[in-house]
Every structure is written in structure tokens, then in C-alpha cells.
Amino acid sequence: MAVFRYPFTVRFADVDHAGIVYYPIFYHYFHVAFEELFRDRMGAAAYQTLLDEDKVGFPAVHSECDYKSPLRFADSAETEIALDRLGTKSVTLRYRVSRIAGQERILAAEGRVTCAVTDLKAFRAIEPSEGLRELFLELRESVR
Amino acid sequence: MAVFRYPFTVRFADVDHAGIVYYPIFYHYFHVAFEELFRDRMGAAAYQTLLDEDKVGFPAVHSECDYKSPLRFADSAETEIALDRLGTKSVTLRYRVSRIAGQERILAAEGRVTCAVTDLKAFRAIEPSEGLRELFLELRESVR
Amino acid sequence: MAVFRYPFTVRFADVDHAGIVYYPIFYHYFHVAFEELFRDRMGAAAYQTLLDEDKVGFPAVHSECDYKSPLRFADSAETEIALDRLGTKSVTLRYRVSRIAGQERILAAEGRVTCAVTDLKAFRAIEPSEGLRELFLELRESVR
Amino acid sequence: MAVFRYPFTVRFADVDHAGIVYYPIFYHYFHVAFEELFRDRMGAAAYQTLLDEDKVGFPAVHSECDYKSPLRFADSAETEIALDRLGTKSVTLRYRVSRIAGQERILAAEGRVTCAVTDLKAFRAIEPSEGLRELFLELRESVR
């Protein structure tokens, strides 16, 4: 039971005219880590199959983020995902994006996103399958 | 004293694999309306001059959004900006994105973004100029 | 018979770490103008209906662009579209993006994109409808 | 002497309303591989140092791409970079993006981008340093 970690690099196009990562891009970093979580736990095609064949998706119903320090082009960084709350028909995940500078980790942003587990045909919230519940519950953080 | 409104169209690239606007894009819509606010009130070059010559910018310190209904490709939409709170060295703006369908307006998302008024050279929060204070105060909503 | 023109503003997020518009974004500007061409000539829902109901789309088979001068944040600009060549099952459009500075127009980029008129169900090139042929033929440039 | 290869995954946000990768995104894939080339050959900070301290950059002067087969969400893919031509003050790199399906590689797009080696202060083309020349010359493809 542990957070999921996904390392990445800040791209040339991620920064804005102020020379720091454009603040909406942090939510993109969150989503990319979410995609990688599925690849890592359920295989490369799992998320795509869930969406396209099972017609189950996770539209966001709420998102929020606190920005702690800027990220800049070429920074080495990492996104961590932990479970915040598993509801009956929704899941809230916690995200932390940190800059990696040698042994140091500098928190850049932390946020959370609540998604409705959704039947994409009817666009209606549904209960997640047992497999999905397990995937999310594994992201509970141990007491630290 | 009124909200600022900026109409726009949902683009081909704004939607994701689920066929609805990718949730981080709503924050981009917020920012585009923020850029238009400056163009409208202070002229086409005002925001760029503020950033590049006065070295004053508005990095986000907090953002949040509630998603109410999906936007899809080619939807006609509008972003509204209103003042939530003007602090000593920060400003919180409220954003609403609505879909325009004939006479109807369907709320798609509402959120708020807190920015630190920032000296970009020192990357340190500063008090906004009188002109900036006025620009933001004009966005107070009248009692409705 | 004339080119189609679509004015726009360079956005905060369009520039990259070098402070100029990220070169792939010019192709996005081309596409946004293409979307506006359909809105202008056939109505707000025309392109979306074509794609989602008629299942006809225009995947690019070739694109190219020459970059003449950089665009920067907050620049006022305009995209022009003209017909380069209407084939049996494809269309090549020419795009020019210019910066507008007072009375002056400074060419920033010019390119062309060839799209296959495509049955999206079979993902197979097809002949365009008469309505589409007319839309494209109207973009022929008069001899200059 | 060999091509540089950078594997990646197609992201949720990379596809457009037609359900395939938005054609401008291929140029973004090209650029991401270019960034990784520098990281791989010269270290994580090399490209950023070149830009921000040496004030040397590579604005595109020409780009082109042929699209061979679509990429879709969650595809495993790889970008290859090879030297096309090293000029006195410019470099043309060749890019191929392929989908990886088990042992198979399916070509999705191939293109080339010519960049002017540029003094970013004067925005003027300059001759590349010996180190840069070597980096590019190593990308010559052996006769195949």
C-alpha cells in the first residue's frame, strides 16, 4: 500500500511567457500520472479498453491545486498519486508534483481531483468494478 | 461594476479521448479570459508590457474548479470573470464557463484562481499598483 | 472568390521557453482557422455534424511550414486560407499567418496542409460532396 | 553513428475530436525527442544552459511531415532522429514516429525540421560550436 510515483521532465512547451510552467499544465501532469498508474497496474491497453470497450470513464467533477514553487524548463520532476477518498460512485486522488534536485525533493504543487466513475454511454455515475476499487485502495497512504 | 465576459468556441484540439473538453483546458479558458480582460481594459500591449517591462506577473498560488456539465467540440461558450477577493498582495478571481445554446446558458464549470501579485525579478509578492487595484475592483459583482 | 481570414491573438501559453511561439503551434493556428472557415461558411455546427453524423473528416496526410519571423505573446495576428489544389479525394490548403502591427502586416509563417477527405468509419479516402467542393473552390485566389 | 531513439506513450490529451492524434502534435513529439537528445548526450541541464546562459537556440525555419498511419490514445510509440543535413548556420534533422505493436513497428509519420542555429540576443543565425557539430554529426545514418 503506497503512493504511485511517475517521474517526468518539464518540456520546452510547458512553460509560458513568464518562463515557468503554465499553471493549467500541472493538471495535465496529474492526468499523465493517472494514465501511467493504469498502465503500470493493469497493462498498456487497460485504460483505453476500459474507456472504449467497457465505456467507463472518469470525468473530473472537482479539481484543486496549491502551487508551492515554480517548475522551469528541463527540471526533473515526479508526480505522486495517493488515495484521498473512495466514494460509492466517485474517487478523489491526491497529487503531489516535486522537483528532483540531486537528493532533494522540492514540492512544486499539490492538489486533488475528484472523478465520477461514469458510464460514458449514458453519461451517468456508476459504482466502480471490484478491480477498480482495488486499484484505488492500493493507493492508500500508510500512516507516516 | 460588472463581470467581464469573453465568448469563445471549443476547439478540435480541446477535447480528449473521451470526446469532452479535457479538464485542465478549463483553466486555460480561465487564463485566456484573463488575458482578454487586460486587452479590453488597458489595451493590446498592456499585459505584455506589465510582464516584460514592469516585471510584474500573477503566478497562481491556488486554483480550483467544479465541473457541472461537459463541453464538446464546436460548442459556443463564454467565460465570465468576477472579483472574489482583493488581498494586499494577491487577488482571487472567480470564473464561470457556460455553454451558449440559443437563448440558454448552461453552466459548464466554475472555479477560482488566486494569484500572487509578483515582482518577477525577485520572485516575491508585492502590492499591486493603483491601476491594477482599480482593474480588479471593477470586477466586483453587484448584489444579485 | 477570395481567401478566408481569421484574426486572433497570441496567447500566454503559445510561447515556449525561448519566448517565441512554439513552432508546432502554427499548425494549430492553421487548424483553428480551418474550423472557423466551416463555421463562417456553413454554420456553427457544420463541421461537428460532418464529423459526428456524416462521419467525414480530413486527416492530414502532409503538412509543411516556412517560418519567416517570430510571433510573441500578445501579438495581434491573422491566418489566411487559400486553395492550393483540390484533388479527387484530397484537398491542399495554403495558410499564411501574419502579425498585424498598425497598418503593417508582417508575414510570420506560410505553409500548406494536404488532407484526405476521409470516411471515418472505414478510415478510407472518399470523394468530397458537392457542398464541400464548393466551399474549397471558393478559396481560389484571384490572379494577383 | 546512429539514429537517436526516444520511446513514448500517446496521451489522453494528444487526440482530437476525430479520436486520432491531432496532426500538430507530431511536431511536438519531434521536439520532445530533440530535448531528450540533448539530455542523453550532454546532460539534463545542457539544453537549458545553452539557451539561458549561452543564449543559443534553434528556432525552426522549415518543418514538414508526411502522415502514414494514425496514432491513437495509449499507443506505445517511438521517435527516431537522424541527421539530414548540417549547414553552416543551420541543421536539418529527420524524424520518424512509429507505433510499436509487439515486435512490429508501424510508421506513423516522418518529417524533417530545419533550424537556424541562432544567437537569441541578436536573433541572428550563427555557426554552431564544435560540440554542437559533433552532436549533430553523430546522428548521420550509416548506409543501410
Coordinates of C-alpha atoms in Angstrom, one line a residue:
Chain A
M1 CA 0.0 0.0 0.0
A2 CA 1.8 3.0 -1.2
V3 CA 1.6 6.1 -3.4
F4 CA 2.3 5.7 -7.1
R5 CA 5.2 7.7 -8.5
Y6 CA 5.8 8.8 -12.0
P7 CA 9.0 10.7 -12.9
F8 CA 9.0 13.1 -15.8
T9 CA 10.8 16.1 -17.4
V10 CA 9.5 19.6 -17.8
R11 CA 9.1 20.2 -21.6
F12 CA 10.0 23.3 -23.7
A13 CA 6.4 23.8 -24.4
D14 CA 5.2 23.5 -20.8
V15 CA 6.4 27.0 -19.8
D16 CA 4.6 30.1 -20.5
H17 CA 5.6 33.7 -21.3
A18 CA 6.6 34.2 -17.6
G19 CA 9.2 31.4 -18.0
I20 CA 7.6 29.0 -15.5
V21 CA 5.3 26.1 -16.0
Y22 CA 1.8 27.4 -17.1
Y23 CA -0.4 26.6 -14.1
P24 CA -3.0 24.5 -16.0
I25 CA -0.2 22.2 -17.1
F26 CA 0.0 20.8 -13.5
Y27 CA -3.4 19.3 -14.0
H28 CA -2.1 17.7 -17.2
Y29 CA 0.8 16.3 -15.2
F30 CA -1.7 14.9 -12.8
H31 CA -3.6 13.2 -15.6
V32 CA -0.5 11.8 -17.3
A33 CA 0.5 10.2 -13.9
F34 CA -3.1 8.8 -13.7
E35 CA -2.7 7.2 -17.2
E36 CA 0.6 5.7 -16.1
L37 CA -1.0 4.3 -13.0
F38 CA -3.3 2.3 -15.1
R39 CA -0.5 1.2 -17.5
D40 CA 1.6 0.1 -14.5
R41 CA -1.1 -1.8 -12.6
M42 CA -3.3 -3.2 -15.4
G43 CA -1.2 -3.1 -18.6
A44 CA -0.6 -0.8 -21.5
A45 CA -4.1 -1.2 -23.0
A46 CA -6.2 -1.3 -19.8
Y47 CA -7.3 2.3 -19.6
Q48 CA -8.1 2.5 -23.3
T49 CA -10.0 -0.7 -23.1
L50 CA -12.0 0.5 -20.1
L51 CA -12.9 3.6 -22.0
D52 CA -13.6 2.3 -25.5
E53 CA -15.0 -1.2 -24.7
D54 CA -16.4 -1.0 -21.2
K55 CA -17.4 2.6 -21.8
V56 CA -16.3 3.6 -18.3
G57 CA -14.5 6.8 -17.8
F58 CA -13.6 9.3 -15.0
P59 CA -14.7 12.8 -15.9
A60 CA -13.5 15.3 -13.3
V61 CA -16.2 16.9 -11.1
H62 CA -13.8 18.9 -8.9
S63 CA -10.1 19.8 -9.1
E64 CA -7.9 22.0 -7.0
C65 CA -4.2 22.7 -6.7
D66 CA -1.9 24.7 -4.5
Y67 CA 1.3 25.9 -6.2
K68 CA 4.3 25.9 -3.8
S69 CA 7.3 26.7 -6.0
P70 CA 7.7 27.1 -9.8
L71 CA 8.9 24.5 -12.2
R72 CA 11.0 25.5 -15.1
F73 CA 12.1 24.1 -18.4
A74 CA 14.3 20.9 -18.2
D75 CA 13.5 20.4 -14.5
S76 CA 13.4 16.7 -13.4
A77 CA 10.2 16.1 -11.5
E78 CA 7.9 13.5 -10.2
T79 CA 4.2 13.1 -9.6
E80 CA 2.9 11.1 -6.7
I81 CA -0.7 9.8 -6.5
A82 CA -2.4 8.7 -3.3
L83 CA -6.0 7.9 -2.5
D84 CA -7.8 10.7 -0.7
R85 CA -11.3 9.2 -0.6
L86 CA -13.1 6.3 -2.4
G87 CA -16.8 7.1 -2.6
T88 CA -19.7 5.0 -3.8
K89 CA -19.6 6.4 -7.3
S90 CA -16.5 8.6 -7.2
V91 CA -12.9 8.7 -6.3
T92 CA -10.7 11.5 -5.0
L93 CA -7.0 11.2 -5.7
R94 CA -4.3 13.4 -4.2
Y95 CA -1.4 14.5 -6.4
R96 CA 2.0 16.0 -5.4
V97 CA 4.4 17.2 -8.0
S98 CA 8.0 17.7 -6.8
R99 CA 11.2 18.9 -8.4
I100 CA 14.1 16.5 -8.0
A101 CA 17.4 18.2 -7.4
G102 CA 20.0 15.6 -6.6
Q103 CA 18.9 14.1 -3.3
E104 CA 16.5 16.9 -2.6
R105 CA 12.8 17.0 -3.4
I106 CA 11.2 20.4 -3.6
L107 CA 7.4 20.4 -3.6
A108 CA 6.1 22.3 -6.6
A109 CA 2.4 21.7 -6.4
E110 CA -0.2 19.6 -4.5
G111 CA -3.8 19.1 -5.5
R112 CA -6.6 16.7 -5.6
V113 CA -9.1 15.7 -8.3
T114 CA -12.5 14.1 -7.7
C115 CA -13.7 12.0 -10.6
A116 CA -17.2 10.5 -11.1
V117 CA -16.9 6.9 -12.2
T118 CA -19.1 7.2 -15.3
D119 CA -21.0 5.1 -17.8
L120 CA -19.9 7.1 -20.8
K121 CA -22.9 5.9 -22.9
A122 CA -25.5 7.3 -20.5
F123 CA -23.1 9.9 -19.0
R124 CA -24.3 8.8 -15.6
A125 CA -22.3 8.0 -12.4
I126 CA -21.9 4.3 -11.6
E127 CA -20.2 2.1 -9.0
P128 CA -16.7 1.1 -9.8
S129 CA -15.9 -2.5 -10.5
E130 CA -14.1 -4.5 -7.8
G131 CA -10.9 -4.4 -9.9
L132 CA -11.1 -0.6 -10.0
R133 CA -11.8 -0.4 -6.2
E134 CA -8.7 -2.5 -5.5
L135 CA -6.6 -0.3 -7.8
F136 CA -7.7 2.8 -5.9
L137 CA -7.5 1.3 -2.4
E138 CA -3.9 0.2 -3.0
L139 CA -3.1 3.9 -3.2
R140 CA -4.0 4.5 0.5
E141 CA -1.0 6.0 2.2
S142 CA 0.3 4.3 5.3
V143 CA 0.4 6.4 8.4
R144 CA 3.6 8.4 8.3
Chain B
M1 CA -19.2 47.4 -11.9
A2 CA -19.8 44.1 -13.6
V3 CA -18.3 40.9 -14.6
F4 CA -16.1 40.6 -17.7
R5 CA -17.4 38.3 -20.4
Y6 CA -15.3 36.6 -23.1
P7 CA -17.0 34.5 -25.7
F8 CA -15.1 31.6 -27.4
T9 CA -15.5 28.4 -29.3
V10 CA -14.5 24.9 -28.2
R11 CA -11.6 23.8 -30.5
F12 CA -11.0 20.5 -32.1
A13 CA -7.8 20.0 -30.0
D14 CA -9.5 20.9 -26.7
V15 CA -11.3 17.6 -26.4
D16 CA -9.7 14.4 -25.2
H17 CA -10.1 10.8 -25.9
A18 CA -13.4 10.7 -24.0
G19 CA -14.8 13.3 -26.5
I20 CA -15.3 16.1 -24.0
V21 CA -13.1 19.1 -23.1
Y22 CA -10.0 17.8 -21.2
Y23 CA -10.5 19.1 -17.7
P24 CA -7.2 21.0 -17.5
I25 CA -8.3 23.1 -20.5
F26 CA -10.9 24.9 -18.4
Y27 CA -8.0 26.6 -16.5
H28 CA -6.6 27.6 -19.9
Y29 CA -10.0 29.1 -20.8
F30 CA -9.8 31.0 -17.5
H31 CA -6.4 32.3 -18.4
V32 CA -7.4 33.3 -21.9
A33 CA -10.3 35.4 -20.5
F34 CA -7.8 36.9 -18.0
E35 CA -5.6 38.0 -20.9
E36 CA -8.6 39.4 -22.7
L37 CA -9.6 41.3 -19.6
F38 CA -6.3 43.2 -19.8
R39 CA -6.6 43.8 -23.5
D40 CA -10.1 45.1 -23.1
R41 CA -9.4 47.4 -20.1
M42 CA -5.8 48.5 -20.7
G43 CA -5.0 47.9 -24.4
A44 CA -3.5 45.2 -26.5
A45 CA 0.0 45.5 -25.2
A46 CA -0.8 46.2 -21.5
Y47 CA -0.3 42.8 -20.1
Q48 CA 2.8 42.1 -22.1
T49 CA 4.3 45.4 -21.0
L50 CA 3.4 44.8 -17.4
L51 CA 5.2 41.4 -17.6
D52 CA 8.2 42.3 -19.7
E53 CA 8.9 45.9 -18.7
D54 CA 7.5 46.4 -15.3
K55 CA 8.4 42.7 -14.5
V56 CA 5.1 42.2 -12.7
G57 CA 3.2 39.0 -13.1
F58 CA 0.5 36.9 -11.5
P59 CA 1.7 33.3 -10.8
A60 CA -1.2 31.2 -9.5
V61 CA -0.9 30.1 -5.8
H62 CA -4.2 28.3 -5.8
S63 CA -6.8 27.2 -8.3
E64 CA -9.9 25.2 -8.1
C65 CA -12.8 24.2 -10.4
D66 CA -16.1 22.5 -10.2
Y67 CA -17.3 20.8 -13.4
K68 CA -21.0 21.0 -13.9
S69 CA -21.6 19.7 -17.5
P70 CA -19.3 18.7 -20.3
L71 CA -18.3 21.0 -23.2
R72 CA -17.8 19.4 -26.6
F73 CA -16.2 20.3 -29.8
A74 CA -17.7 23.3 -31.6
D75 CA -19.7 24.4 -28.6
S76 CA -20.2 28.2 -28.3
A77 CA -19.2 29.2 -24.9
E78 CA -18.4 32.2 -22.7
T79 CA -16.1 32.8 -19.7
E80 CA -17.1 35.3 -17.0
I81 CA -14.7 36.8 -14.6
A82 CA -15.7 38.4 -11.3
L83 CA -13.7 39.6 -8.3
D84 CA -13.8 37.2 -5.4
R85 CA -11.3 38.9 -3.1
L86 CA -8.6 41.5 -3.4
G87 CA -5.9 41.0 -0.8
T88 CA -2.9 43.1 0.0
K89 CA -0.5 41.2 -2.3
S90 CA -2.9 38.8 -4.0
V91 CA -6.1 38.7 -6.0
T92 CA -8.7 35.9 -6.2
L93 CA -10.9 35.9 -9.3
R94 CA -14.0 33.8 -9.9
Y95 CA -14.6 32.2 -13.3
R96 CA -17.7 30.7 -14.8
V97 CA -17.7 29.0 -18.2
S98 CA -21.1 28.5 -19.8
R99 CA -22.3 26.9 -22.9
I100 CA -24.4 29.1 -25.0
A101 CA -27.3 27.3 -26.8
G102 CA -29.6 29.8 -28.4
Q103 CA -31.1 31.9 -25.5
E104 CA -30.0 29.4 -22.9
R105 CA -26.8 29.4 -20.9
I106 CA -25.7 26.1 -19.4
L107 CA -23.1 26.3 -16.7
A108 CA -20.2 24.0 -17.6
A109 CA -17.6 24.9 -14.9
E110 CA -17.0 27.4 -12.2
G111 CA -13.8 28.0 -10.4
R112 CA -11.5 30.4 -8.8
V113 CA -7.8 31.3 -9.1
T114 CA -5.7 33.1 -6.5
C115 CA -2.7 34.8 -7.9
A116 CA 0.2 36.5 -6.1
V117 CA 1.0 39.9 -7.5
T118 CA 4.7 39.2 -8.0
D119 CA 7.9 41.0 -8.7
L120 CA 9.2 38.6 -11.4
K121 CA 12.8 39.7 -10.9
A122 CA 12.9 38.8 -7.2
F123 CA 10.0 36.3 -7.5
R124 CA 8.5 38.0 -4.4
A125 CA 4.9 39.1 -3.7
I126 CA 4.3 42.8 -3.9
E127 CA 1.3 45.2 -3.6
P128 CA -0.5 45.9 -6.8
S129 CA -0.3 49.3 -8.4
E130 CA -3.4 51.6 -8.0
G131 CA -4.2 50.9 -11.7
L132 CA -4.3 47.2 -11.1
R133 CA -6.4 47.6 -8.0
E134 CA -8.9 49.5 -9.9
L135 CA -9.0 47.0 -12.7
F136 CA -9.7 44.2 -10.2
L137 CA -12.2 46.2 -8.1
E138 CA -14.3 47.0 -11.2
L139 CA -15.0 43.2 -11.4
R140 CA -16.9 43.3 -8.1
E141 CA -20.3 41.8 -8.8
S142 CA -23.3 43.9 -7.8
V143 CA -25.7 42.3 -5.4
R144 CA -27.9 40.0 -7.4
Chain C
M1 CA -13.5 34.2 -54.7
A2 CA -11.1 35.1 -52.0
V3 CA -9.0 33.9 -49.2
F4 CA -10.6 33.4 -45.8
R5 CA -9.2 35.5 -43.0
Y6 CA -9.3 34.7 -39.3
P7 CA -7.8 37.2 -36.8
F8 CA -6.5 36.0 -33.4
T9 CA -4.3 36.9 -30.5
V10 CA -1.1 35.1 -29.5
R11 CA -1.8 33.5 -26.1
F12 CA 0.4 33.3 -22.9
A13 CA 0.6 29.6 -23.3
D14 CA 1.6 29.6 -27.0
V15 CA 5.1 30.7 -26.4
D16 CA 7.9 28.4 -25.4
H17 CA 11.0 28.7 -23.2
A18 CA 12.7 30.8 -25.9
G19 CA 9.9 33.4 -25.6
I20 CA 8.5 32.9 -29.1
V21 CA 5.5 30.9 -30.4
Y22 CA 6.4 27.2 -30.2
Y23 CA 6.7 26.2 -33.9
P24 CA 4.1 23.3 -33.7
I25 CA 1.5 25.9 -32.6
F26 CA 1.5 27.4 -36.1
Y27 CA -0.2 24.2 -37.3
H28 CA -2.7 24.6 -34.5
Y29 CA -3.4 28.2 -35.8
F30 CA -3.9 26.7 -39.2
H31 CA -6.4 24.3 -37.9
V32 CA -8.3 26.8 -35.8
A33 CA -8.7 28.9 -39.0
F34 CA -9.9 25.8 -40.8
E35 CA -12.6 25.3 -38.1
E36 CA -13.6 28.9 -38.4
L37 CA -13.9 28.6 -42.2
F38 CA -16.5 25.9 -41.7
R39 CA -18.4 28.0 -39.0
D40 CA -18.3 31.0 -41.2
R41 CA -19.5 29.3 -44.4
M42 CA -21.7 26.6 -43.2
G43 CA -22.8 27.5 -39.6
A44 CA -21.6 26.8 -36.1
A45 CA -22.4 23.1 -36.0
A46 CA -21.5 22.2 -39.6
Y47 CA -18.1 20.8 -39.1
Q48 CA -19.1 18.9 -36.0
T49 CA -22.1 17.4 -37.8
L50 CA -19.9 16.4 -40.8
L51 CA -17.6 14.6 -38.4
D52 CA -20.1 13.1 -36.0
E53 CA -23.1 12.4 -38.2
D54 CA -21.8 12.1 -41.7
K55 CA -18.6 10.5 -40.4
V56 CA -16.5 12.5 -42.8
G57 CA -13.2 14.1 -41.7
F58 CA -10.0 15.5 -43.0
P59 CA -6.9 13.8 -41.5
A60 CA -3.7 15.4 -42.6
V61 CA -1.5 13.4 -45.0
H62 CA 1.1 16.1 -45.4
S63 CA 1.9 19.4 -43.8
E64 CA 4.7 21.9 -44.2
C65 CA 5.5 25.4 -43.0
D66 CA 8.2 28.0 -43.5
Y67 CA 8.8 30.3 -40.6
K68 CA 9.6 33.9 -41.6
S69 CA 9.5 35.9 -38.4
P70 CA 8.7 35.0 -34.8
L71 CA 5.4 35.7 -33.1
R72 CA 5.4 36.7 -29.5
F73 CA 2.9 36.8 -26.6
A74 CA 0.0 39.3 -27.1
D75 CA 0.8 39.9 -30.8
S76 CA -2.3 40.5 -32.9
A77 CA -2.2 38.2 -35.9
E78 CA -4.3 36.8 -38.7
T79 CA -4.5 33.5 -40.6
E80 CA -5.4 33.4 -44.3
I81 CA -6.5 30.3 -46.0
A82 CA -6.5 29.8 -49.8
L83 CA -7.0 26.8 -52.0
D84 CA -3.8 25.3 -53.3
R85 CA -5.2 22.2 -55.1
L86 CA -8.5 20.3 -55.0
G87 CA -7.8 16.7 -55.8
T88 CA -10.2 13.9 -56.4
K89 CA -10.1 12.7 -52.8
S90 CA -7.9 15.3 -51.2
V91 CA -7.6 19.0 -50.7
T92 CA -4.4 21.1 -50.2
L93 CA -4.9 24.4 -48.5
R94 CA -2.4 27.2 -48.2
Y95 CA -2.0 29.1 -44.9
R96 CA -0.3 32.4 -44.1
V97 CA 0.0 33.7 -40.6
S98 CA 0.8 37.4 -40.3
R99 CA 1.4 39.8 -37.5
I100 CA -0.7 42.9 -37.6
A101 CA 1.1 46.0 -36.4
G102 CA -1.0 49.0 -37.1
Q103 CA -1.3 49.3 -40.9
E104 CA 1.5 46.8 -41.4
R105 CA 1.3 43.1 -41.9
I106 CA 4.5 41.1 -41.2
L107 CA 4.5 37.6 -42.6
A108 CA 5.3 35.2 -39.7
A109 CA 4.7 31.8 -41.4
E110 CA 3.3 30.2 -44.5
G111 CA 2.5 26.6 -45.1
R112 CA 0.3 24.1 -46.7
V113 CA -1.7 21.1 -45.4
T114 CA -3.0 18.3 -47.6
C115 CA -5.9 16.4 -46.1
A116 CA -7.5 13.2 -47.3
V117 CA -11.3 13.6 -47.4
T118 CA -12.0 10.5 -45.3
D119 CA -14.8 8.2 -44.4
L120 CA -14.0 8.0 -40.7
K121 CA -15.9 4.7 -40.2
A122 CA -13.8 2.8 -42.8
F123 CA -10.8 5.2 -42.5
R124 CA -10.7 5.3 -46.3
A125 CA -10.3 8.3 -48.7
I126 CA -13.5 9.3 -50.5
E127 CA -14.7 12.0 -52.9
P128 CA -15.9 15.2 -51.2
S129 CA -19.6 16.1 -51.6
E130 CA -20.6 18.9 -54.0
G131 CA -21.0 21.3 -51.0
L132 CA -17.5 20.6 -49.8
R133 CA -16.1 21.1 -53.3
E134 CA -17.8 24.5 -53.5
L135 CA -16.5 25.5 -50.1
F136 CA -13.0 24.7 -51.1
L137 CA -13.2 26.2 -54.7
E138 CA -14.4 29.5 -53.2
L139 CA -11.0 29.8 -51.7
R140 CA -9.2 30.0 -55.0
E141 CA -7.1 33.2 -55.1
S142 CA -7.7 35.5 -57.9
V143 CA -4.6 36.3 -60.0
R144 CA -2.6 38.9 -58.2
Chain D
M1 CA 26.9 6.7 -35.6
A2 CA 23.3 6.0 -35.3
V3 CA 19.8 7.5 -35.0
F4 CA 18.6 8.6 -31.6
R5 CA 15.5 6.8 -30.4
Y6 CA 13.0 8.1 -27.8
P7 CA 10.1 5.9 -26.8
F8 CA 6.9 7.5 -25.5
T9 CA 3.2 6.9 -24.9
V10 CA 0.3 8.6 -26.7
R11 CA -1.5 10.7 -24.1
F12 CA -5.2 11.2 -23.4
A13 CA -4.9 14.9 -24.4
D14 CA -3.0 14.2 -27.6
V15 CA -6.0 13.0 -29.6
D16 CA -8.5 15.3 -31.1
H17 CA -12.2 15.1 -31.7
A18 CA -11.6 12.6 -34.5
G19 CA -10.1 10.2 -32.0
I20 CA -6.6 10.2 -33.5
V21 CA -3.5 12.2 -32.6
Y22 CA -4.0 15.9 -33.6
Y23 CA -1.6 16.4 -36.5
P24 CA 0.3 19.3 -35.0
I25 CA 1.2 17.1 -32.0
F26 CA 3.6 15.1 -34.2
Y27 CA 5.8 18.2 -34.3
H28 CA 5.6 18.3 -30.5
Y29 CA 6.7 14.7 -30.5
F30 CA 9.7 15.7 -32.7
H31 CA 10.6 18.5 -30.3
V32 CA 10.4 16.3 -27.2
A33 CA 12.7 13.8 -28.8
F34 CA 15.1 16.7 -29.7
E35 CA 15.1 17.8 -26.0
E36 CA 15.8 14.2 -24.9
L37 CA 18.7 14.0 -27.5
F38 CA 20.4 16.9 -25.6
R39 CA 19.7 15.3 -22.2
D40 CA 21.1 12.0 -23.3
R41 CA 24.2 13.3 -25.0
M42 CA 25.1 16.3 -22.9
G43 CA 23.3 16.0 -19.6
A44 CA 20.0 17.1 -18.0
A45 CA 20.8 20.8 -17.9
A46 CA 22.7 21.1 -21.2
Y47 CA 19.9 22.4 -23.5
Q48 CA 18.6 24.8 -20.8
T49 CA 22.1 26.1 -20.2
L50 CA 22.7 26.6 -23.9
L51 CA 19.5 28.6 -24.2
D52 CA 19.7 30.6 -21.0
E53 CA 23.4 31.2 -20.5
D54 CA 24.9 30.8 -23.9
K55 CA 21.8 32.4 -25.5
V56 CA 21.9 29.9 -28.3
G57 CA 18.7 28.4 -29.6
F58 CA 17.3 26.6 -32.6
P59 CA 14.2 28.4 -34.0
A60 CA 12.6 26.3 -36.8
V61 CA 12.8 27.9 -40.3
H62 CA 11.1 25.0 -42.0
S63 CA 9.2 21.9 -41.0
E64 CA 7.3 19.2 -42.9
C65 CA 5.7 15.9 -42.1
D66 CA 4.1 13.1 -44.0
Y67 CA 1.4 11.2 -42.1
K68 CA 1.4 7.5 -42.8
S69 CA -1.0 5.9 -40.3
P70 CA -2.9 7.3 -37.3
L71 CA -1.7 7.1 -33.7
R72 CA -4.4 6.6 -31.0
F73 CA -4.7 7.1 -27.3
A74 CA -2.4 4.7 -25.3
D75 CA -0.3 3.6 -28.3
S76 CA 3.3 2.8 -27.5
A77 CA 5.4 4.7 -29.9
E78 CA 9.0 5.8 -30.6
T79 CA 10.6 8.8 -32.3
E80 CA 13.8 8.4 -34.2
I81 CA 16.1 11.4 -35.1
A82 CA 18.7 11.3 -37.8
L83 CA 20.8 14.0 -39.4
D84 CA 19.6 15.1 -42.8
R85 CA 22.0 18.0 -43.4
L86 CA 24.3 20.1 -41.4
G87 CA 24.7 23.5 -42.9
T88 CA 27.0 26.3 -42.0
K89 CA 24.4 28.0 -39.7
S90 CA 21.6 25.6 -39.8
V91 CA 20.8 21.9 -39.2
T92 CA 18.1 19.7 -40.7
L93 CA 17.0 16.7 -38.7
R94 CA 14.9 13.9 -39.9
Y95 CA 12.2 12.4 -37.6
R96 CA 10.3 9.2 -37.8
V97 CA 7.5 8.3 -35.4
S98 CA 6.4 4.7 -35.3
R99 CA 3.9 2.7 -33.4
I100 CA 5.3 -0.2 -31.5
A101 CA 3.0 -3.2 -31.6
G102 CA 4.8 -6.2 -30.1
Q103 CA 7.7 -7.0 -32.5
E104 CA 6.2 -4.8 -35.2
R105 CA 6.9 -1.2 -35.9
I106 CA 4.3 0.7 -37.9
L107 CA 5.4 4.0 -39.4
A108 CA 3.0 6.7 -38.3
A109 CA 4.8 9.9 -39.5
E110 CA 8.0 11.1 -41.0
G111 CA 9.2 14.6 -41.3
R112 CA 12.1 17.0 -41.1
V113 CA 12.7 20.2 -39.4
T114 CA 15.4 22.8 -40.3
C115 CA 16.5 25.0 -37.5
A116 CA 18.7 28.1 -37.7
V117 CA 21.4 28.0 -35.1
T118 CA 20.6 31.3 -33.5
D119 CA 22.1 33.9 -31.2
L120 CA 19.0 34.6 -29.2
K121 CA 20.1 38.1 -28.1
A122 CA 20.6 39.4 -31.6
F123 CA 18.1 36.9 -33.1
R124 CA 20.7 36.2 -35.8
A125 CA 22.0 32.9 -37.3
I126 CA 25.4 31.9 -36.2
E127 CA 27.8 28.9 -36.7
P128 CA 27.3 26.1 -34.2
S129 CA 30.1 25.3 -31.7
E130 CA 32.3 22.3 -32.3
G131 CA 30.4 20.4 -29.6
L132 CA 27.1 21.0 -31.3
R133 CA 28.5 20.0 -34.7
E134 CA 29.7 16.7 -33.2
L135 CA 26.3 16.1 -31.5
F136 CA 24.6 16.5 -34.9
L137 CA 27.2 14.6 -36.9
E138 CA 26.8 11.6 -34.7
L139 CA 23.2 11.3 -36.0
R140 CA 24.3 10.5 -39.5
E141 CA 22.8 7.3 -40.5
S142 CA 25.1 4.5 -41.7
V143 CA 24.3 3.2 -45.2
R144 CA 21.5 0.7 -44.8

